[in-house]
Amino acid sequence: MPRIALIPGDGIGVEVVREARRVIEFVAEAEGIDFELVDWDLGADRFLRDGITVTDEEFRSLDEDHDAVLLGALGDPRVPSNQHAKDILLGMRVKLDLYLNFRPCVLLSPEFSPLKSAQPLRLEIFRENTEGEYTGMGGAIREGTPAEVAIEENIATRLGVERIVRAAFEFAESRGRSRVTLVDKANVMRYVGGLWRRVFAEIASEHPDIEADAMYVDAMAMDLVRRPERYQVLVASNLFGDIISDLAAEITGGIGMAPSANIHPGRNALFEPVHGSAPDIAGQGKANPVGAIRCVALMMDHFGFQEAGERIEAAAVASFTAGQTTPDLGGSLTTTETTTVIIDHLRSAYSARA
Ligand code: NAD
Ligand code: IPM
Ligand code: MN
């Protein structure tokens, strides 16, 4: 029986995980799958209350006692240092070695894109999730003085680069995608860029049927707006992957729509929408739950329930193509009403099967 830790976190994270839970419960019942859902109280409230972000024992338990984690978002204006988000979210990515951050951004209906001439799009981002500028290596001296020095190191290891590039090509190969593009800044970053380019070329040569090319991140930001249909699978470092995934999410329907999976194949997986805790709309019932619900689809796929994943995705698509959406997509439904509509679509699909 798959055991799933639910970490709503902060702000709209709490609202969207509540909705994702309803979808898990519905699908579990419809498919006859026994999921055990375990509620975890990690986030700003706990940090402010107890002074604890997350303990080593909790990391151990998340890793060893659970088959997956579903997280809402972490980030709260009452914690300006963002310490709890770094400890919990970046902590899990590193301690559970969830090196593969898969961020699919799919546009099925052109009217949901802010682009003038949008066509259906499928941008699948493979973001390296444990290295780059995210390791916390660095330091500062003479802080707060005119002579302050601050260093934030950019770490790239052969192992780290190789495993994410390999995952991108293997995905392209197995899912019939014809192109993989490396996103980097090798024109400036001689050492880190050089390593990525060499590893990318090596692994590309093992996949002669897949077109492989590279794009500087600034030009990629431009081209994703100009002609995104040129791209399919993108592979990038931690920071560049973070940035281009927000851009890709926005041009394919909005930040509220994109899911992500943080995976160490064969070990563990953490699913979270790409968006954050959105303090500007938290508590108002305006949050789009589709990113979180699509996380449930990715999770079903991860557990081998591929058809259930496809049904959830189809139900989400049916709801927004019928205009049954939250205000970010121009609709007038609340977070909960949107989920109810999606579950209704799911119910119809399952009863048509019966
Ligand atoms: P954000 O994604 O929270 O919000 C950006 C904008 O998008 C806001 O206008 C917000 O209202 C809107 N938005 C986001 N999700 C939406 C949804 N589901 N439905 C409708 N509108 C939505 O990014 P931010 O404002 O830069 O960050 C807020 C906090 O969240 C920060 O503390 C940040 O560090 C954190 N954050 C956490 C995660 C995570 O936990 N995975 C991801 C990104 C940001
Ligand atoms: C994301 C977020 C996180 C990141 C922050 C909240 C640490 O932006 O998951 O995309 O930068 O990875
Ligand atoms: Mn981000």
mmCIF file of C-alpha atoms and ligand atoms in Angstrom:
data_model
loop_
_atom_site.group_PDB
_atom_site.id
_atom_site.type_symbol
_atom_site.label_atom_id
_atom_site.label_comp_id
_atom_site.label_asym_id
_atom_site.label_seq_id
_atom_site.Cartn_x
_atom_site.Cartn_y
_atom_site.Cartn_z
ATOM 1 C CA MET A 1 0.000 0.000 0.000
ATOM 2 C CA PRO A 2 1.646 3.296 -1.080
ATOM 3 C CA ARG A 3 2.181 5.621 1.887
ATOM 4 C CA ILE A 4 2.123 9.312 1.012
ATOM 5 C CA ALA A 5 3.217 12.193 3.231
ATOM 6 C CA LEU A 6 1.108 15.332 2.721
ATOM 7 C CA ILE A 7 2.912 18.579 3.501
ATOM 8 C CA PRO A 8 0.551 21.494 2.767
ATOM 9 C CA GLY A 9 3.088 24.071 3.972
ATOM 10 C CA ASP A 10 2.135 27.748 3.760
ATOM 11 C CA GLY A 11 -0.335 30.111 2.077
ATOM 12 C CA ILE A 12 -2.164 28.617 -0.903
ATOM 13 C CA GLY A 13 -0.106 25.426 -0.416
ATOM 14 C CA VAL A 14 -2.645 24.503 2.262
ATOM 15 C CA GLU A 15 -5.562 25.246 -0.068
ATOM 16 C CA VAL A 16 -4.301 23.310 -3.075
ATOM 17 C CA VAL A 17 -3.136 20.252 -1.115
ATOM 18 C CA ARG A 18 -6.612 20.004 0.439
ATOM 19 C CA GLU A 19 -7.985 19.746 -3.115
ATOM 20 C CA ALA A 20 -5.292 17.338 -4.308
ATOM 21 C CA ARG A 21 -6.194 15.082 -1.361
ATOM 22 C CA ARG A 22 -9.825 14.962 -2.557
ATOM 23 C CA VAL A 23 -8.629 13.832 -5.987
ATOM 24 C CA ILE A 24 -6.358 11.160 -4.502
ATOM 25 C CA GLU A 25 -9.222 9.881 -2.365
ATOM 26 C CA PHE A 26 -11.614 9.805 -5.315
ATOM 27 C CA VAL A 27 -9.181 7.961 -7.589
ATOM 28 C CA ALA A 28 -8.163 5.536 -4.843
ATOM 29 C CA GLU A 29 -11.800 4.569 -4.399
ATOM 30 C CA ALA A 30 -12.515 4.385 -8.154
ATOM 31 C CA GLU A 31 -9.411 2.314 -8.881
ATOM 32 C CA GLY A 32 -9.504 0.245 -5.695
ATOM 33 C CA ILE A 33 -6.030 1.429 -4.671
ATOM 34 C CA ASP A 34 -5.249 1.613 -0.968
ATOM 35 C CA PHE A 35 -3.263 4.819 -0.394
ATOM 36 C CA GLU A 36 -2.305 5.732 3.147
ATOM 37 C CA LEU A 37 -2.231 9.536 3.493
ATOM 38 C CA VAL A 38 -0.169 10.883 6.386
ATOM 39 C CA ASP A 39 -0.540 14.550 7.397
ATOM 40 C CA TRP A 40 2.656 16.418 8.177
ATOM 41 C CA ASP A 41 2.788 19.740 9.981
ATOM 42 C CA LEU A 42 5.841 21.392 8.440
ATOM 43 C CA GLY A 43 5.870 25.071 7.524
ATOM 44 C CA ALA A 44 5.994 28.627 8.802
ATOM 45 C CA ASP A 45 3.397 28.102 11.562
ATOM 46 C CA ARG A 46 5.384 25.344 13.163
ATOM 47 C CA PHE A 47 8.657 27.229 12.764
ATOM 48 C CA LEU A 48 7.189 30.345 14.386
ATOM 49 C CA ARG A 49 5.535 28.279 17.117
ATOM 50 C CA ASP A 50 8.341 25.832 18.019
ATOM 51 C CA GLY A 51 11.450 27.288 16.389
ATOM 52 C CA ILE A 52 11.917 24.023 14.471
ATOM 53 C CA THR A 53 11.920 23.737 10.681
ATOM 54 C CA VAL A 54 12.483 19.984 10.216
ATOM 55 C CA THR A 55 14.512 17.409 12.162
ATOM 56 C CA ASP A 56 16.905 14.691 10.998
ATOM 57 C CA GLU A 57 14.480 12.072 12.276
ATOM 58 C CA GLU A 58 11.722 13.631 10.131
ATOM 59 C CA PHE A 59 13.946 13.507 7.038
ATOM 60 C CA ARG A 60 14.682 9.868 7.826
ATOM 61 C CA SER A 61 10.995 9.103 8.188
ATOM 62 C CA LEU A 62 10.013 10.956 5.004
ATOM 63 C CA ASP A 63 12.633 8.954 3.151
ATOM 64 C CA GLU A 64 12.230 5.511 4.682
ATOM 65 C CA ASP A 65 8.643 5.310 5.948
ATOM 66 C CA HIS A 66 6.925 6.907 2.935
ATOM 67 C CA ASP A 67 6.737 6.077 -0.760
ATOM 68 C CA ALA A 68 6.137 9.660 -1.865
ATOM 69 C CA VAL A 69 5.596 13.186 -0.605
ATOM 70 C CA LEU A 70 3.029 15.719 -1.855
ATOM 71 C CA LEU A 71 3.947 19.277 -0.929
ATOM 72 C CA GLY A 72 1.949 22.488 -1.413
ATOM 73 C CA ALA A 73 4.344 25.421 -1.075
ATOM 74 C CA LEU A 74 6.661 26.969 1.473
ATOM 75 C CA GLY A 75 7.181 30.691 1.966
ATOM 76 C CA ASP A 76 5.631 33.145 4.393
ATOM 77 C CA PRO A 77 6.037 36.897 4.799
ATOM 78 C CA ARG A 78 6.462 36.334 8.559
ATOM 79 C CA VAL A 79 9.710 34.456 7.799
ATOM 80 C CA PRO A 80 11.651 36.910 5.622
ATOM 81 C CA SER A 81 14.810 34.779 5.768
ATOM 82 C CA ASN A 82 12.861 31.928 4.092
ATOM 83 C CA GLN A 83 14.821 29.648 6.457
ATOM 84 C CA HIS A 84 12.078 27.048 6.836
ATOM 85 C CA ALA A 85 11.563 26.734 3.060
ATOM 86 C CA LYS A 86 15.268 26.234 2.517
ATOM 87 C CA ASP A 87 15.543 23.686 5.327
ATOM 88 C CA ILE A 88 12.445 21.703 4.362
ATOM 89 C CA LEU A 89 12.186 21.894 0.566
ATOM 90 C CA LEU A 90 15.831 22.209 -0.428
ATOM 91 C CA GLY A 91 16.619 19.860 2.497
ATOM 92 C CA MET A 92 14.424 17.123 1.071
ATOM 93 C CA ARG A 93 15.783 17.579 -2.432
ATOM 94 C CA VAL A 94 19.337 17.165 -1.179
ATOM 95 C CA LYS A 95 18.955 14.694 1.718
ATOM 96 C CA LEU A 96 16.716 12.364 -0.277
ATOM 97 C CA ASP A 97 18.929 13.038 -3.307
ATOM 98 C CA LEU A 98 15.922 13.895 -5.501
ATOM 99 C CA TYR A 99 18.191 14.973 -8.317
ATOM 100 C CA LEU A 100 15.654 14.877 -11.119
ATOM 101 C CA ASN A 101 13.166 17.741 -11.152
ATOM 102 C CA PHE A 102 10.698 17.057 -13.943
ATOM 103 C CA ARG A 103 8.506 20.041 -14.849
ATOM 104 C CA PRO A 104 6.103 19.388 -17.724
ATOM 105 C CA CYS A 105 4.405 22.513 -19.086
ATOM 106 C CA VAL A 106 1.652 21.583 -21.478
ATOM 107 C CA LEU A 107 -0.604 23.910 -23.445
ATOM 108 C CA LEU A 108 -3.533 22.109 -25.002
ATOM 109 C CA SER A 109 -5.693 25.068 -25.830
ATOM 110 C CA PRO A 110 -4.176 28.228 -27.343
ATOM 111 C CA GLU A 111 -6.646 30.547 -25.579
ATOM 112 C CA PHE A 112 -4.934 29.879 -22.241
ATOM 113 C CA SER A 113 -1.622 31.279 -23.406
ATOM 114 C CA PRO A 114 -0.710 34.967 -23.182
ATOM 115 C CA LEU A 115 1.204 34.511 -26.444
ATOM 116 C CA LYS A 116 -0.381 36.043 -29.527
ATOM 117 C CA SER A 117 -0.003 33.079 -31.816
ATOM 118 C CA ALA A 118 0.151 30.118 -29.490
ATOM 119 C CA GLN A 119 -0.028 26.582 -30.782
ATOM 120 C CA PRO A 120 -0.391 23.463 -28.660
ATOM 121 C CA LEU A 121 2.864 23.075 -26.755
ATOM 122 C CA ARG A 122 4.596 20.446 -24.679
ATOM 123 C CA LEU A 123 7.727 21.724 -22.948
ATOM 124 C CA GLU A 124 9.265 19.171 -20.623
ATOM 125 C CA ILE A 125 11.945 20.567 -18.365
ATOM 126 C CA PHE A 126 14.585 18.454 -16.659
ATOM 127 C CA ARG A 127 16.016 20.611 -13.910
ATOM 128 C CA GLU A 128 19.089 19.486 -11.984
ATOM 129 C CA ASN A 129 17.889 19.616 -8.387
ATOM 130 C CA THR A 130 20.807 19.245 -5.979
ATOM 131 C CA GLU A 131 23.698 21.406 -7.185
ATOM 132 C CA GLY A 132 24.368 24.715 -8.946
ATOM 133 C CA GLU A 133 23.888 27.857 -6.884
ATOM 134 C CA TYR A 134 21.591 26.013 -4.452
ATOM 135 C CA THR A 135 24.068 24.195 -2.205
ATOM 136 C CA GLY A 136 24.524 27.012 0.284
ATOM 137 C CA MET A 137 28.300 26.917 -0.262
ATOM 138 C CA GLY A 138 29.656 30.386 0.190
ATOM 139 C CA GLY A 139 29.844 33.012 2.835
ATOM 140 C CA ALA A 140 30.222 36.649 3.611
ATOM 141 C CA ILE A 141 32.617 38.826 5.514
ATOM 142 C CA ARG A 142 32.323 42.376 6.798
ATOM 143 C CA GLU A 143 28.534 42.123 6.360
ATOM 144 C CA GLY A 144 26.716 45.420 6.522
ATOM 145 C CA THR A 145 29.874 47.453 5.921
ATOM 146 C CA PRO A 146 31.001 49.205 2.724
ATOM 147 C CA ALA A 147 33.719 46.547 2.454
ATOM 148 C CA GLU A 148 31.297 43.630 2.451
ATOM 149 C CA VAL A 149 32.237 40.530 0.429
ATOM 150 C CA ALA A 150 29.608 37.906 -0.510
ATOM 151 C CA ILE A 151 30.259 34.612 -2.261
ATOM 152 C CA GLU A 152 27.688 32.094 -3.522
ATOM 153 C CA GLU A 153 29.402 29.203 -5.247
ATOM 154 C CA ASN A 154 28.089 27.473 -8.376
ATOM 155 C CA ILE A 155 28.712 23.752 -7.955
ATOM 156 C CA ALA A 156 28.651 21.272 -10.839
ATOM 157 C CA THR A 157 29.870 17.713 -10.485
ATOM 158 C CA ARG A 158 30.402 15.237 -13.271
ATOM 159 C CA LEU A 159 28.020 12.809 -11.562
ATOM 160 C CA GLY A 160 25.345 15.459 -11.029
ATOM 161 C CA VAL A 161 25.420 16.742 -14.591
ATOM 162 C CA GLU A 162 25.613 13.307 -16.147
ATOM 163 C CA ARG A 163 22.633 11.836 -14.331
ATOM 164 C CA ILE A 164 20.225 14.658 -15.219
ATOM 165 C CA VAL A 165 21.342 14.865 -18.860
ATOM 166 C CA ARG A 166 21.026 11.084 -19.145
ATOM 167 C CA ALA A 167 17.519 11.219 -17.653
ATOM 168 C CA ALA A 168 16.459 13.848 -20.218
ATOM 169 C CA PHE A 169 17.700 11.777 -23.181
ATOM 170 C CA GLU A 170 16.262 8.532 -21.830
ATOM 171 C CA PHE A 171 12.911 10.244 -21.341
ATOM 172 C CA ALA A 172 12.991 11.641 -24.890
ATOM 173 C CA GLU A 173 13.888 8.211 -26.250
ATOM 174 C CA SER A 174 11.193 6.354 -24.334
ATOM 175 C CA ARG A 175 8.409 8.898 -24.977
ATOM 176 C CA GLY A 176 9.125 9.497 -28.635
ATOM 177 C CA ARG A 177 10.368 13.092 -28.319
ATOM 178 C CA SER A 178 12.736 14.082 -31.112
ATOM 179 C CA ARG A 179 14.719 16.930 -29.585
ATOM 180 C CA VAL A 180 16.641 17.702 -26.371
ATOM 181 C CA THR A 181 18.001 21.198 -25.759
ATOM 182 C CA LEU A 182 20.590 22.138 -23.168
ATOM 183 C CA VAL A 183 20.002 25.536 -21.556
ATOM 184 C CA ASP A 184 23.143 27.105 -20.130
ATOM 185 C CA LYS A 185 25.418 30.123 -20.125
ATOM 186 C CA ALA A 186 28.546 28.469 -21.463
ATOM 187 C CA ASN A 187 29.608 31.686 -23.202
ATOM 188 C CA VAL A 188 30.390 33.147 -19.788
ATOM 189 C CA MET A 189 30.709 30.207 -17.399
ATOM 190 C CA ARG A 190 33.830 28.603 -18.679
ATOM 191 C CA TYR A 191 34.239 25.819 -16.118
ATOM 192 C CA VAL A 192 30.674 24.873 -15.232
ATOM 193 C CA GLY A 193 29.453 25.548 -18.772
ATOM 194 C CA GLY A 194 32.321 23.519 -20.192
ATOM 195 C CA LEU A 195 31.481 20.504 -18.071
ATOM 196 C CA TRP A 196 27.780 20.626 -19.044
ATOM 197 C CA ARG A 197 28.624 20.991 -22.749
ATOM 198 C CA ARG A 198 31.062 18.053 -22.763
ATOM 199 C CA VAL A 199 28.745 15.719 -20.866
ATOM 200 C CA PHE A 200 25.793 16.773 -23.026
ATOM 201 C CA ALA A 201 27.717 16.075 -26.251
ATOM 202 C CA GLU A 202 28.863 12.689 -24.957
ATOM 203 C CA ILE A 203 25.387 11.539 -23.962
ATOM 204 C CA ALA A 204 23.828 13.008 -27.128
ATOM 205 C CA SER A 205 26.202 10.824 -29.174
ATOM 206 C CA GLU A 206 24.673 7.762 -27.477
ATOM 207 C CA HIS A 207 21.262 8.872 -28.831
ATOM 208 C CA PRO A 208 21.887 9.547 -32.537
ATOM 209 C CA ASP A 209 18.178 9.608 -33.375
ATOM 210 C CA ILE A 210 17.502 12.533 -31.092
ATOM 211 C CA GLU A 211 18.351 16.010 -32.240
ATOM 212 C CA ALA A 212 20.510 17.680 -29.603
ATOM 213 C CA ASP A 213 21.330 21.361 -29.389
ATOM 214 C CA ALA A 214 22.214 24.020 -26.857
ATOM 215 C CA MET A 215 20.909 27.491 -26.199
ATOM 216 C CA TYR A 216 22.164 30.231 -23.904
ATOM 217 C CA VAL A 217 19.622 30.904 -21.186
ATOM 218 C CA ASP A 218 19.068 34.544 -22.130
ATOM 219 C CA ALA A 219 18.338 33.607 -25.739
ATOM 220 C CA MET A 220 16.136 30.761 -24.531
ATOM 221 C CA ALA A 221 14.048 33.172 -22.472
ATOM 222 C CA MET A 222 13.548 35.205 -25.633
ATOM 223 C CA ASP A 223 12.851 32.239 -27.890
ATOM 224 C CA LEU A 224 10.350 30.650 -25.481
ATOM 225 C CA VAL A 225 8.214 33.731 -26.060
ATOM 226 C CA ARG A 226 8.995 34.040 -29.774
ATOM 227 C CA ARG A 227 8.666 30.455 -31.041
ATOM 228 C CA PRO A 228 8.247 27.985 -28.182
ATOM 229 C CA GLU A 229 6.984 25.262 -30.538
ATOM 230 C CA ARG A 230 10.615 24.669 -31.591
ATOM 231 C CA TYR A 231 11.367 23.067 -28.213
ATOM 232 C CA GLN A 232 10.446 19.789 -26.585
ATOM 233 C CA VAL A 233 12.699 18.480 -23.816
ATOM 234 C CA LEU A 234 14.879 21.066 -22.057
ATOM 235 C CA VAL A 235 17.668 20.227 -19.629
ATOM 236 C CA ALA A 236 19.165 22.841 -17.332
ATOM 237 C CA SER A 237 21.036 23.503 -14.121
ATOM 238 C CA ASN A 238 19.183 24.133 -10.885
ATOM 239 C CA LEU A 239 18.908 27.920 -11.173
ATOM 240 C CA PHE A 240 18.318 28.144 -14.920
ATOM 241 C CA GLY A 241 15.762 25.317 -14.666
ATOM 242 C CA ASP A 242 13.957 27.214 -11.916
ATOM 243 C CA ILE A 243 13.717 30.352 -14.016
ATOM 244 C CA ILE A 244 12.746 28.829 -17.349
ATOM 245 C CA SER A 245 10.132 26.620 -15.680
ATOM 246 C CA ASP A 246 8.211 29.680 -14.450
ATOM 247 C CA LEU A 247 8.404 31.133 -17.950
ATOM 248 C CA ALA A 248 7.335 27.866 -19.587
ATOM 249 C CA ALA A 249 4.476 27.534 -17.079
ATOM 250 C CA GLU A 250 3.229 31.026 -17.812
ATOM 251 C CA ILE A 251 3.158 30.612 -21.594
ATOM 252 C CA THR A 252 1.314 27.298 -21.269
ATOM 253 C CA GLY A 253 -1.575 28.536 -19.161
ATOM 254 C CA GLY A 254 -0.118 30.102 -16.068
ATOM 255 C CA ILE A 255 1.933 29.332 -13.011
ATOM 256 C CA GLY A 256 -1.094 27.830 -11.247
ATOM 257 C CA MET A 257 -1.296 25.027 -13.803
ATOM 258 C CA ALA A 258 2.166 23.448 -13.746
ATOM 259 C CA PRO A 259 3.095 20.388 -11.681
ATOM 260 C CA SER A 260 6.530 19.066 -10.845
ATOM 261 C CA ALA A 261 8.113 15.844 -9.672
ATOM 262 C CA ASN A 262 11.367 15.711 -7.710
ATOM 263 C CA ILE A 263 12.616 12.180 -8.131
ATOM 264 C CA HIS A 264 15.429 9.841 -7.261
ATOM 265 C CA PRO A 265 14.471 6.877 -9.436
ATOM 266 C CA GLY A 266 13.951 3.770 -7.335
ATOM 267 C CA ARG A 267 14.276 5.635 -4.053
ATOM 268 C CA ASN A 268 11.709 8.345 -3.428
ATOM 269 C CA ALA A 269 9.700 11.150 -5.022
ATOM 270 C CA LEU A 270 8.332 14.504 -3.957
ATOM 271 C CA PHE A 271 5.543 16.120 -5.963
ATOM 272 C CA GLU A 272 4.800 19.854 -5.755
ATOM 273 C CA PRO A 273 3.211 22.444 -7.993
ATOM 274 C CA VAL A 274 5.711 24.830 -9.598
ATOM 275 C CA HIS A 275 4.032 27.854 -8.001
ATOM 276 C CA GLY A 276 4.730 29.218 -4.532
ATOM 277 C CA SER A 277 2.600 30.111 -1.518
ATOM 278 C CA ALA A 278 1.121 33.224 -3.258
ATOM 279 C CA PRO A 279 0.609 35.376 -0.140
ATOM 280 C CA ASP A 280 -1.224 37.922 -2.330
ATOM 281 C CA ILE A 281 -4.200 35.591 -2.858
ATOM 282 C CA ALA A 282 -3.881 33.202 0.120
ATOM 283 C CA GLY A 283 -7.048 32.539 2.104
ATOM 284 C CA GLN A 284 -9.361 33.941 -0.582
ATOM 285 C CA GLY A 285 -10.352 30.744 -2.405
ATOM 286 C CA LYS A 286 -8.754 32.057 -5.612
ATOM 287 C CA ALA A 287 -5.843 29.630 -5.951
ATOM 288 C CA ASN A 288 -5.888 27.469 -9.045
ATOM 289 C CA PRO A 289 -5.694 23.846 -7.821
ATOM 290 C CA VAL A 290 -4.789 22.394 -11.241
ATOM 291 C CA GLY A 291 -0.992 22.422 -10.680
ATOM 292 C CA ALA A 292 -1.455 20.431 -7.475
ATOM 293 C CA ILE A 293 -4.032 18.130 -9.070
ATOM 294 C CA ARG A 294 -1.680 17.487 -11.989
ATOM 295 C CA CYS A 295 0.888 16.498 -9.328
ATOM 296 C CA VAL A 296 -1.513 13.738 -8.341
ATOM 297 C CA ALA A 297 -1.556 12.647 -12.007
ATOM 298 C CA LEU A 298 2.265 12.544 -12.034
ATOM 299 C CA MET A 299 2.221 10.619 -8.773
ATOM 300 C CA MET A 300 -0.209 8.019 -10.141
ATOM 301 C CA ASP A 301 2.028 7.612 -13.177
ATOM 302 C CA HIS A 302 5.046 7.245 -10.865
ATOM 303 C CA PHE A 303 3.319 4.429 -8.967
ATOM 304 C CA GLY A 304 2.494 2.649 -12.237
ATOM 305 C CA PHE A 305 -1.192 3.662 -12.357
ATOM 306 C CA GLN A 306 -0.736 5.293 -15.729
ATOM 307 C CA GLU A 307 -4.373 5.170 -16.746
ATOM 308 C CA ALA A 308 -5.468 6.892 -13.530
ATOM 309 C CA GLY A 309 -2.899 9.616 -14.244
ATOM 310 C CA GLU A 310 -4.244 10.085 -17.756
ATOM 311 C CA ARG A 311 -7.816 10.294 -16.474
ATOM 312 C CA ILE A 312 -6.914 13.020 -13.965
ATOM 313 C CA GLU A 313 -5.123 14.992 -16.657
ATOM 314 C CA ALA A 314 -8.097 14.592 -19.026
ATOM 315 C CA ALA A 315 -10.537 15.708 -16.300
ATOM 316 C CA ALA A 316 -8.455 18.807 -15.558
ATOM 317 C CA VAL A 317 -8.308 19.643 -19.256
ATOM 318 C CA ALA A 318 -12.064 19.093 -19.645
ATOM 319 C CA SER A 319 -12.736 21.535 -16.814
ATOM 320 C CA PHE A 320 -10.651 24.373 -18.168
ATOM 321 C CA THR A 321 -11.613 23.926 -21.803
ATOM 322 C CA ALA A 322 -15.223 24.302 -20.588
ATOM 323 C CA GLY A 323 -14.216 27.566 -18.890
ATOM 324 C CA GLN A 324 -14.730 26.052 -15.428
ATOM 325 C CA THR A 325 -11.741 27.735 -13.836
ATOM 326 C CA THR A 326 -10.417 29.979 -11.120
ATOM 327 C CA PRO A 327 -10.009 33.749 -11.860
ATOM 328 C CA ASP A 328 -6.390 33.452 -13.069
ATOM 329 C CA LEU A 329 -7.748 31.710 -16.181
ATOM 330 C CA GLY A 330 -10.673 34.084 -16.524
ATOM 331 C CA GLY A 331 -13.256 31.941 -14.730
ATOM 332 C CA SER A 332 -15.216 32.655 -11.584
ATOM 333 C CA LEU A 333 -14.985 29.382 -9.666
ATOM 334 C CA THR A 334 -13.321 29.030 -6.278
ATOM 335 C CA THR A 335 -10.476 26.604 -5.604
ATOM 336 C CA THR A 336 -12.891 24.072 -4.136
ATOM 337 C CA GLU A 337 -15.533 24.473 -6.859
ATOM 338 C CA THR A 338 -12.889 23.926 -9.546
ATOM 339 C CA THR A 339 -11.869 20.667 -7.896
ATOM 340 C CA THR A 340 -15.483 19.568 -7.586
ATOM 341 C CA VAL A 341 -15.887 20.103 -11.341
ATOM 342 C CA ILE A 342 -12.729 18.087 -12.034
ATOM 343 C CA ILE A 343 -13.941 15.273 -9.787
ATOM 344 C CA ASP A 344 -17.317 15.347 -11.602
ATOM 345 C CA HIS A 345 -15.478 14.906 -14.914
ATOM 346 C CA LEU A 346 -13.523 12.041 -13.368
ATOM 347 C CA ARG A 347 -16.709 10.436 -12.071
ATOM 348 C CA SER A 348 -18.253 10.549 -15.576
ATOM 349 C CA ALA A 349 -15.110 9.016 -17.086
ATOM 350 C CA TYR A 350 -15.071 6.194 -14.534
ATOM 351 C CA SER A 351 -18.770 5.468 -14.889
ATOM 352 C CA ALA A 352 -18.406 5.387 -18.684
ATOM 353 C CA ARG A 353 -15.743 2.716 -18.160
ATOM 354 C CA ALA A 354 -17.928 0.611 -15.815
HETATM 355 P P1 NAD B 1 4.212 32.594 -6.351
HETATM 356 O O1 NAD B 1 4.259 31.467 -7.323
HETATM 357 O O2 NAD B 1 3.778 32.247 -4.990
HETATM 358 O O3 NAD B 1 3.249 33.741 -6.920
HETATM 359 C C1 NAD B 1 3.532 34.464 -8.118
HETATM 360 C C2 NAD B 1 2.228 35.023 -8.693
HETATM 361 O O4 NAD B 1 1.448 33.964 -9.247
HETATM 362 C C3 NAD B 1 1.340 35.684 -7.663
HETATM 363 O O5 NAD B 1 0.695 36.797 -8.236
HETATM 364 C C4 NAD B 1 0.315 34.626 -7.305
HETATM 365 O O6 NAD B 1 -0.918 35.115 -6.857
HETATM 366 C C5 NAD B 1 0.191 33.865 -8.626
HETATM 367 N N1 NAD B 1 -0.106 32.453 -8.370
HETATM 368 C C6 NAD B 1 0.778 31.520 -7.920
HETATM 369 N N2 NAD B 1 0.173 30.336 -7.795
HETATM 370 C C7 NAD B 1 -1.111 30.499 -8.182
HETATM 371 C C8 NAD B 1 -2.229 29.630 -8.255
HETATM 372 N N3 NAD B 1 -2.157 28.344 -7.918
HETATM 373 N N4 NAD B 1 -3.394 30.150 -8.693
HETATM 374 C C9 NAD B 1 -3.507 31.447 -9.057
HETATM 375 N N5 NAD B 1 -2.481 32.318 -8.987
HETATM 376 C C10 NAD B 1 -1.287 31.848 -8.556
HETATM 377 O O7 NAD B 1 5.670 33.257 -6.336
HETATM 378 P P2 NAD B 1 6.267 34.384 -5.365
HETATM 379 O O8 NAD B 1 5.232 35.422 -5.105
HETATM 380 O O9 NAD B 1 7.555 34.731 -5.938
HETATM 381 O O10 NAD B 1 6.567 33.619 -4.015
HETATM 382 C C11 NAD B 1 5.763 33.625 -2.847
HETATM 383 C C12 NAD B 1 6.415 32.726 -1.798
HETATM 384 O O11 NAD B 1 6.404 31.375 -2.249
HETATM 385 C C13 NAD B 1 7.895 33.067 -1.553
HETATM 386 O O12 NAD B 1 8.132 32.893 -0.172
HETATM 387 C C14 NAD B 1 8.648 32.045 -2.365
HETATM 388 O O13 NAD B 1 9.929 31.779 -1.874
HETATM 389 C C15 NAD B 1 7.747 30.843 -2.216
HETATM 390 N N6 NAD B 1 7.848 29.832 -3.275
HETATM 391 C C16 NAD B 1 7.752 28.528 -2.880
HETATM 392 C C17 NAD B 1 7.772 27.516 -3.825
HETATM 393 C C18 NAD B 1 7.659 26.100 -3.363
HETATM 394 O O14 NAD B 1 7.430 25.838 -2.199
HETATM 395 N N7 NAD B 1 7.802 25.117 -4.231
HETATM 396 C C19 NAD B 1 7.865 27.841 -5.187
HETATM 397 C C20 NAD B 1 7.964 29.183 -5.563
HETATM 398 C C21 NAD B 1 7.946 30.176 -4.598
HETATM 399 C C1 IPM B 2 10.700 26.220 -6.848
HETATM 400 C C2 IPM B 2 10.930 27.362 -5.883
HETATM 401 C C3 IPM B 2 12.087 27.037 -4.960
HETATM 402 C C4 IPM B 2 13.350 26.914 -5.807
HETATM 403 C C5 IPM B 2 12.314 28.042 -3.810
HETATM 404 C C6 IPM B 2 11.048 28.288 -3.029
HETATM 405 C C7 IPM B 2 13.384 27.575 -2.883
HETATM 406 O O1 IPM B 2 11.144 28.548 -6.593
HETATM 407 O O2 IPM B 2 10.493 25.085 -6.392
HETATM 408 O O3 IPM B 2 10.656 26.448 -8.049
HETATM 409 O O4 IPM B 2 14.016 27.906 -6.093
HETATM 410 O O5 IPM B 2 13.663 25.788 -6.188
HETATM 411 MN MN MN B 3 10.696 28.371 -8.731
#
